[in-house]
C-alpha positions as CSV (number, residue, x, y, z in Angstrom):
1,M,22.3,46.1,-4.4
2,K,23.0,43.0,-6.4
3,L,24.3,39.9,-4.6
4,Q,26.4,37.8,-6.9
5,L,29.1,35.4,-5.7
6,D,32.3,35.4,-7.6
7,P,33.1,31.8,-8.7
8,D,36.8,32.6,-8.1
9,R,36.3,34.2,-4.7
10,L,39.3,33.9,-2.3
11,F,41.6,32.7,-5.1
12,P,44.8,34.6,-6.0
13,A,44.5,37.7,-8.2
14,D,47.4,36.6,-10.4
15,P,45.7,34.8,-13.4
16,S,48.2,31.9,-13.7
17,T,48.1,31.2,-9.9
18,R,44.4,31.5,-9.9
19,E,44.1,28.9,-12.6
20,V,46.1,26.4,-10.5
21,A,43.9,27.2,-7.4
22,R,40.8,26.7,-9.5
23,A,41.9,23.3,-10.6
24,L,42.9,22.2,-7.0
25,Y,39.6,23.4,-5.6
26,G,37.8,21.5,-8.3
27,Q,39.2,18.3,-6.8
28,V,37.9,19.0,-3.3
29,K,34.8,21.2,-3.5
30,D,32.3,18.2,-3.6
31,L,34.1,15.9,-1.1
32,P,32.0,15.0,2.0
33,I,32.1,17.3,5.0
34,L,33.9,16.0,8.1
35,S,33.0,18.1,11.1
36,P,34.8,16.6,14.1
37,H,34.3,19.5,16.4
38,G,31.1,21.7,16.6
39,H,28.2,22.8,18.8
40,V,25.0,22.0,16.8
41,D,22.3,20.5,19.1
42,P,21.8,16.9,18.1
43,A,18.1,17.3,19.0
44,L,17.8,19.4,15.9
45,L,18.2,16.3,13.7
46,V,16.2,14.0,16.0
47,E,13.2,16.2,15.9
48,D,13.7,17.4,12.4
49,Q,11.4,20.4,12.8
50,P,11.3,23.4,10.5
51,F,13.5,26.3,11.5
52,P,11.1,28.9,13.0
53,N,12.1,32.1,11.2
54,P,15.1,34.0,9.6
55,A,15.8,36.0,12.8
56,E,16.1,32.9,14.9
57,L,18.1,31.1,12.3
58,F,20.7,33.8,11.5
59,I,20.8,36.3,14.3
60,R,19.4,35.4,17.7
61,F,22.0,32.6,18.5
62,D,25.0,33.8,16.5
63,H,27.2,36.0,18.6
64,Y,29.4,36.7,15.6
65,V,26.4,38.6,14.2
66,T,25.0,40.2,17.4
67,R,28.3,41.5,18.8
68,L,29.0,43.9,15.9
69,M,25.5,45.4,16.1
70,H,25.8,45.7,19.8
71,A,29.1,47.6,19.2
72,S,27.2,50.0,17.1
73,G,24.8,50.8,19.9
74,I,21.9,48.4,19.1
75,S,20.5,46.7,22.2
76,L,20.6,42.9,22.6
77,E,16.8,42.9,23.2
78,A,16.4,44.4,19.7
79,L,18.3,41.3,18.4
80,G,16.0,38.8,20.2
81,I,18.2,38.2,23.3
82,P,16.0,38.5,26.4
83,D,17.0,40.4,29.5
84,R,16.8,38.0,32.4
85,A,14.9,40.6,34.4
86,A,12.4,41.3,31.6
87,P,12.3,38.2,29.3
88,G,9.2,39.3,27.5
89,T,10.5,42.5,26.0
90,V,12.5,41.3,23.0
91,A,11.7,42.5,19.5
92,S,9.7,40.4,17.1
93,P,11.4,38.3,14.5
94,R,10.5,40.6,11.7
95,D,11.7,43.7,13.6
96,I,15.0,41.9,14.4
97,W,15.4,41.2,10.7
98,R,14.7,44.8,9.8
99,T,17.4,45.9,12.2
100,F,19.9,43.4,10.8
101,S,19.1,44.5,7.2
102,E,19.5,48.2,8.1
103,N,23.0,47.3,9.5
104,W,24.1,44.8,6.9
105,H,26.9,47.2,5.9
106,L,28.6,46.4,9.2
107,Y,29.6,43.0,8.0
108,A,31.4,44.0,4.8
109,G,34.8,42.3,4.8
110,T,34.1,40.2,7.9
111,A,34.0,36.4,8.0
112,S,30.4,36.6,9.1
113,G,29.5,38.7,6.1
114,Y,31.3,36.2,3.8
115,W,29.4,33.2,5.3
116,L,26.1,34.9,5.2
117,Q,26.4,36.0,1.6
118,N,27.4,32.5,0.7
119,T,24.3,31.1,2.6
120,F,21.9,33.6,1.2
121,S,23.0,33.1,-2.4
122,E,23.6,29.3,-2.5
123,Q,21.0,28.0,-0.2
124,F,18.1,30.5,-0.6
125,G,18.9,31.8,-4.1
126,L,18.9,35.5,-3.0
127,D,20.3,37.9,-5.5
128,V,20.1,41.1,-3.4
129,H,22.0,42.3,-0.4
130,P,19.7,42.9,2.6
131,D,18.8,46.5,3.1
132,T,16.1,48.7,4.6
133,D,13.9,48.6,1.6
134,N,13.9,44.9,0.9
135,A,14.0,43.7,4.5
136,D,10.4,42.4,4.6
137,A,10.6,40.8,1.1
138,V,13.8,39.0,2.0
139,F,12.4,37.9,5.3
140,D,9.3,36.5,3.6
141,R,11.3,34.7,0.9
142,I,13.5,32.9,3.5
143,Q,10.5,32.2,5.7
144,E,8.7,30.6,2.7
145,S,11.7,28.4,2.0
146,L,11.9,27.3,5.7
147,T,8.4,25.9,5.5
148,T,9.4,23.4,2.7
149,P,10.6,19.8,3.3
150,E,13.9,20.7,1.5
151,F,14.9,23.0,4.4
152,R,14.2,20.6,7.3
153,P,17.4,19.8,9.2
154,R,17.8,16.2,8.0
155,A,17.3,17.2,4.3
156,L,19.9,20.0,4.7
157,F,22.4,17.6,6.5
158,E,22.2,15.3,3.4
159,R,22.3,18.2,0.9
160,F,25.3,19.7,2.6
161,G,27.2,16.4,2.2
162,I,27.9,16.0,5.9
163,E,29.4,12.6,6.6
164,V,30.4,13.1,10.2
165,M,29.3,15.9,12.6
166,A,30.4,16.0,16.3
167,T,28.5,17.9,19.0
168,T,29.7,19.2,22.4
169,D,28.1,17.6,25.4
170,D,28.1,17.7,29.2
171,P,29.7,14.7,30.8
172,M,26.5,13.8,32.6
173,D,24.3,14.0,29.4
174,D,22.4,10.9,28.8
175,L,23.2,11.2,25.0
176,A,19.7,10.0,24.1
177,P,19.6,12.1,20.9
178,H,22.8,10.4,19.7
179,R,21.4,7.0,20.4
180,A,18.2,7.8,18.6
181,L,20.1,9.0,15.5
182,A,22.4,6.0,15.5
183,A,19.4,3.6,15.7
184,D,17.3,5.4,13.0
185,P,17.6,3.5,9.7
186,A,16.3,6.6,7.9
187,F,19.3,8.7,9.0
188,S,22.6,7.7,7.4
189,G,25.0,10.3,8.8
190,R,27.2,10.0,11.9
191,V,26.5,12.4,14.7
192,L,29.1,11.9,17.5
193,P,29.1,13.3,21.1
194,T,32.1,15.0,22.5
195,F,33.1,14.9,26.2
196,R,33.4,18.5,27.5
197,P,34.4,18.3,31.2
198,D,35.5,21.9,32.0
199,A,32.9,22.5,34.7
200,Y,33.8,19.2,36.4
201,L,37.6,19.9,36.4
202,N,37.9,23.5,37.5
203,P,37.0,24.3,41.2
204,A,36.6,27.9,40.3
205,T,33.5,27.1,38.3
206,P,30.5,28.0,40.4
207,T,28.8,24.6,39.7
208,W,31.9,22.5,40.4
209,A,31.0,21.1,43.8
210,A,27.5,20.3,42.5
211,N,28.9,18.6,39.4
212,V,31.3,16.5,41.6
213,A,28.3,15.4,43.6
214,R,26.5,14.4,40.4
215,L,29.5,12.3,39.4
216,A,29.7,10.7,42.8
217,D,25.9,9.9,42.8
218,W,26.2,8.3,39.4
219,N,29.3,6.3,40.4
220,G,28.0,5.2,43.7
221,T,31.0,6.6,45.6
222,S,31.5,9.2,48.3
223,V,31.5,12.8,47.2
224,S,34.7,13.4,49.2
225,S,36.6,10.6,47.5
226,Y,39.2,11.8,45.1
227,A,39.7,8.3,43.8
228,G,36.0,8.0,43.3
229,Y,36.0,11.3,41.4
230,L,38.6,10.1,39.0
231,D,36.9,6.8,38.6
232,A,33.6,8.5,37.8
233,L,35.2,10.8,35.2
234,A,36.7,7.7,33.6
235,G,33.4,5.9,33.7
236,R,31.6,8.8,32.0
237,R,34.2,8.9,29.3
238,R,33.7,5.2,28.7
239,F,29.9,5.9,28.4
240,F,30.7,8.5,25.7
241,V,33.0,6.1,23.8
242,E,30.3,3.5,23.9
243,N,28.0,6.1,22.3
244,G,30.4,7.0,19.5
245,A,32.5,9.8,20.9
246,V,36.0,10.2,19.4
247,S,37.2,13.2,21.4
248,A,37.3,15.1,24.7
249,D,37.4,18.9,24.4
250,H,38.9,21.2,27.0
251,G,38.0,25.0,26.9
252,V,40.5,26.5,29.3
253,L,41.7,30.0,29.9
254,E,45.3,28.8,29.8
255,P,46.7,25.4,28.8
256,Y,48.4,25.0,32.1
257,T,49.3,21.5,33.2
258,L,50.8,20.3,36.5
259,D,51.9,16.8,37.6
260,L,51.0,16.5,41.3
261,P,51.4,13.6,43.6
262,E,48.1,11.9,44.2
263,S,48.1,12.9,47.9
264,D,48.5,16.6,47.0
265,A,45.8,16.4,44.4
266,A,43.5,14.7,46.8
267,A,44.1,17.4,49.4
268,L,43.3,20.1,46.9
269,F,40.2,18.2,45.9
270,E,39.0,18.2,49.5
271,K,39.7,21.9,50.0
272,G,37.8,22.6,46.8
273,L,34.7,20.8,48.2
274,A,35.1,22.8,51.4
275,G,35.3,26.0,49.4
276,T,38.7,27.0,50.9
277,L,40.9,26.8,47.8
278,S,43.0,29.9,47.0
279,A,43.1,31.1,43.4
280,A,46.6,29.6,43.1
281,E,45.4,26.3,44.5
282,A,42.5,26.2,42.1
283,R,44.8,26.8,39.2
284,A,47.1,24.0,40.4
285,F,44.2,21.5,40.7
286,T,42.8,22.5,37.3
287,G,46.3,22.1,35.7
288,H,46.6,18.7,37.3
289,M,43.2,17.6,36.0
290,L,44.2,18.7,32.5
291,L,47.2,16.4,32.8
292,E,44.9,13.6,34.3
293,S,42.6,14.1,31.3
294,A,45.6,13.3,29.0
295,R,46.2,10.1,31.0
296,M,42.6,9.1,30.5
297,S,42.9,9.8,26.8
298,V,45.9,7.5,26.7
299,D,43.8,4.9,28.4
300,D,40.6,5.2,26.5
301,G,41.7,6.6,23.1
302,L,39.7,9.8,23.1
303,V,41.4,12.5,21.1
304,M,42.3,15.4,23.4
305,T,41.5,18.8,22.0
306,V,42.5,22.0,23.9
307,H,40.8,25.3,23.1
308,P,42.5,27.9,25.4
309,G,42.9,31.7,25.5
310,V,39.4,33.2,25.8
311,Y,38.3,35.5,28.6
312,R,34.7,34.5,29.1
313,N,32.0,37.0,29.8
314,H,34.2,40.1,29.7
315,S,31.3,42.5,30.3
316,S,29.9,41.8,33.7
317,E,26.9,44.0,33.0
318,T,26.0,42.1,29.9
319,F,26.6,38.7,31.6
320,S,24.3,39.7,34.5
321,A,21.5,40.8,32.2
322,F,21.8,38.4,29.3
323,G,23.9,35.5,30.3
324,P,26.8,33.7,28.6
325,D,27.5,33.3,24.9
326,T,26.2,36.8,24.1
327,G,29.2,38.2,22.2
328,H,31.6,39.4,24.9
329,D,34.2,36.6,25.1
330,I,37.6,38.2,24.3
331,P,40.9,36.5,23.3
332,V,43.9,36.7,25.6
333,P,47.6,35.8,24.9
334,T,48.3,32.1,25.1
335,T,51.6,30.3,25.7
336,Y,52.0,26.5,25.3
337,V,55.7,25.6,25.6
338,E,56.1,25.8,29.4
339,N,52.4,25.3,30.2
340,I,51.9,22.0,28.3
341,R,55.4,20.6,29.0
342,P,54.4,18.5,32.2
343,L,51.7,16.8,30.1
344,L,54.1,16.2,27.2
345,E,56.8,14.9,29.5
346,R,54.4,12.2,30.6
347,Y,52.5,11.5,27.4
348,G,54.0,13.4,24.5
349,N,55.5,10.2,22.9
350,E,52.7,7.8,23.8
351,K,51.6,5.7,20.9
352,D,48.0,6.6,19.7
353,F,47.7,9.6,22.0
354,H,46.4,12.5,19.9
355,L,46.5,16.1,21.3
356,V,45.1,18.9,19.1
357,L,46.2,22.3,20.2
358,F,44.1,25.3,19.1
359,S,44.6,29.0,19.6
360,V,43.0,32.4,19.1
361,D,46.5,34.0,19.6
362,E,48.1,34.1,16.2
363,T,51.6,34.7,17.6
364,V,51.6,31.2,19.1
365,Y,51.3,29.3,15.8
366,S,54.8,29.8,14.4
367,R,56.5,30.3,17.7
368,E,55.1,27.3,19.7
369,V,52.4,25.1,18.2
370,A,54.1,24.3,14.9
371,P,57.5,23.5,16.6
372,L,55.7,21.3,19.2
373,A,53.8,19.5,16.4
374,G,57.0,19.2,14.4
375,F,58.5,17.0,17.1
376,Y,56.0,15.3,19.3
377,P,54.1,12.5,17.5
378,S,51.1,13.1,19.7
379,V,50.7,16.8,18.9
380,Y,48.6,18.2,16.0
381,I,47.9,21.8,15.0
382,G,44.3,22.8,15.4
383,A,42.7,24.8,12.6
384,P,42.1,28.5,13.0
385,W,39.3,28.9,15.5
386,W,36.7,31.5,16.5
387,F,38.1,35.0,15.8
388,L,40.7,33.5,13.5
389,D,38.2,31.5,11.4
390,A,38.4,34.1,8.7
391,P,39.9,34.3,5.2
392,D,43.0,36.3,5.9
393,A,43.7,34.7,9.2
394,V,43.5,31.2,7.7
395,T,46.0,32.2,5.0
396,R,48.3,33.6,7.7
397,F,47.9,30.4,9.7
398,R,49.0,28.2,6.7
399,A,52.1,30.5,6.2
400,A,52.9,30.4,9.9
401,V,52.8,26.7,10.4
402,T,53.7,25.0,7.1
403,E,57.4,25.8,6.9
404,T,58.0,24.3,10.3
405,A,55.5,21.4,10.5
406,G,54.3,20.9,6.9
407,F,50.7,20.0,6.1
408,Y,50.5,16.6,7.7
409,R,50.7,17.8,11.3
410,S,47.5,19.8,11.1
411,S,44.0,18.7,12.0
412,G,42.1,19.6,8.8
413,F,39.4,22.3,9.0
414,I,37.2,22.5,12.1
415,D,34.1,24.6,11.7
416,D,33.4,24.8,15.5
417,T,29.9,26.3,14.9
418,R,26.4,26.4,16.4
419,A,25.1,27.9,13.1
420,F,24.0,24.8,11.3
421,L,23.4,26.5,7.9
422,S,26.9,28.0,7.9
423,I,28.7,24.7,7.9
424,P,29.0,24.3,4.1
425,A,30.1,27.9,3.7
426,R,32.8,27.6,6.3
427,H,34.2,24.3,4.8
428,D,34.0,25.8,1.3
429,M,36.0,28.8,2.5
430,A,38.7,26.6,3.9
431,R,38.9,24.5,0.8
432,R,39.3,27.6,-1.4
433,L,41.9,29.1,0.9
434,D,44.0,25.9,1.0
435,S,43.8,25.6,-2.7
436,A,45.0,29.2,-3.1
437,F,47.9,28.6,-0.7
438,L,48.9,25.4,-2.5
439,A,48.6,27.1,-5.9
440,R,51.1,29.8,-4.8
441,L,53.6,27.1,-3.7
442,V,53.2,25.4,-7.1
443,R,53.7,28.6,-9.0
444,E,56.8,29.5,-6.9
445,G,58.3,26.1,-7.6
446,R,58.2,25.0,-4.0
447,I,56.0,21.9,-4.5
448,D,54.9,20.3,-7.7
449,Q,51.4,20.0,-9.1
450,A,51.0,16.3,-8.1
451,A,52.0,17.0,-4.5
452,A,49.6,19.9,-4.3
453,E,46.7,17.7,-5.6
454,R,47.4,15.1,-3.0
455,I,47.7,17.6,-0.2
456,A,44.5,19.4,-1.1
457,V,42.5,16.1,-0.8
458,D,44.3,15.0,2.3
459,L,43.6,18.2,4.2
460,V,39.9,17.7,3.6
461,D,39.7,13.9,3.9
462,S,42.5,11.8,5.3
463,M,43.9,14.2,7.9
464,P,40.7,14.8,9.9
465,R,40.0,11.1,9.7
466,K,43.4,10.3,11.0
467,V,43.7,13.0,13.7
468,F,40.2,12.4,15.1
469,K,40.3,8.7,14.6
470,L,37.2,8.7,12.4
């Protein structure tokens, strides 16, 4: 079947509105990519090695792709994901690609299908959809491209027009790849670390006590000292700032915050180290540390981003056999108004504090996030994320938040991806959808053409620069 991208994809069907959208998109389609939150490994750009094969590139590490095939009865081993008990039994890259090609129809209408079509066509020049008959030929064509200098990571970074790309990093990471890239005169982009402290703040995390010990050892303080623990976290944040970080990211089940007296927090800290915290006490300490993280952001200037509402590792059988990030993280309802209020009572009106609130619960956008961002100067609306990073969901997002908070309380698009080659497709999708949304407002007489032109550019350029202090 022929693969041919519609040049007007995602634009409105009405011809006159489509014409406006096309013109708006023309202003932004070639602007540099700013990616202030993502999960690409910086070593990819330091080492600049060829991508090994199409299966590794598009399937093995993309849980958007693997989860749908797993739902159709295909084993994860057949998709290249090893069982911990039998790591040598995974399928070969070519067989993985054959399985994917046989099941390409599963992705019709999905965000993954949209991004993959875009990547196949625009980056590899493919003009056919993958299927059973052409699987080997398509595999060979992509593999051949991957061996060329034009498809090395640094060449793609430049071709994609990426100006800034943030990674996500453990607080105790030495950030050596970031320093290597910053010191390399042959590399002109900015690759910024992001402080991700979840496993150091939540006592329910199995590695929490060991992580606290690592902090204490680095800081030269007693493991049992709550003051030393806070000092070590602040010190590691300073180290990240010194190495270019602009944000600290918090992936929490719920955005619960609690303002505890220092003595109460210290007592919970000690119980956590002793392993005697109840579930309610662990929740209280974690909520307090989310608030403490806001205090640290006020002090050191790191933008605070909150990504809540995902039940991690929902399938215990899959987690036991294959580990995390294998497609079975599931959204749960999120509420912000009461949960985040203690934090905002303290810091919501602080000058230069930036708090970006994300959600995978669509109901929260118009009910809570937009009203919060429409009052508190610190609060910005995070872009649609994860399960909502999809064409119709992005359009619903714009409709949900704009009437309350306008365009200038939003973060700009966030690709939040590990899939390096999908970055331009994701940003292009967002630019097309925002152009379509703005075009409708123009045609309905709600904003004029000049305003739409300015907003289209600001959503891509000035807003992410402002919100993430780039």
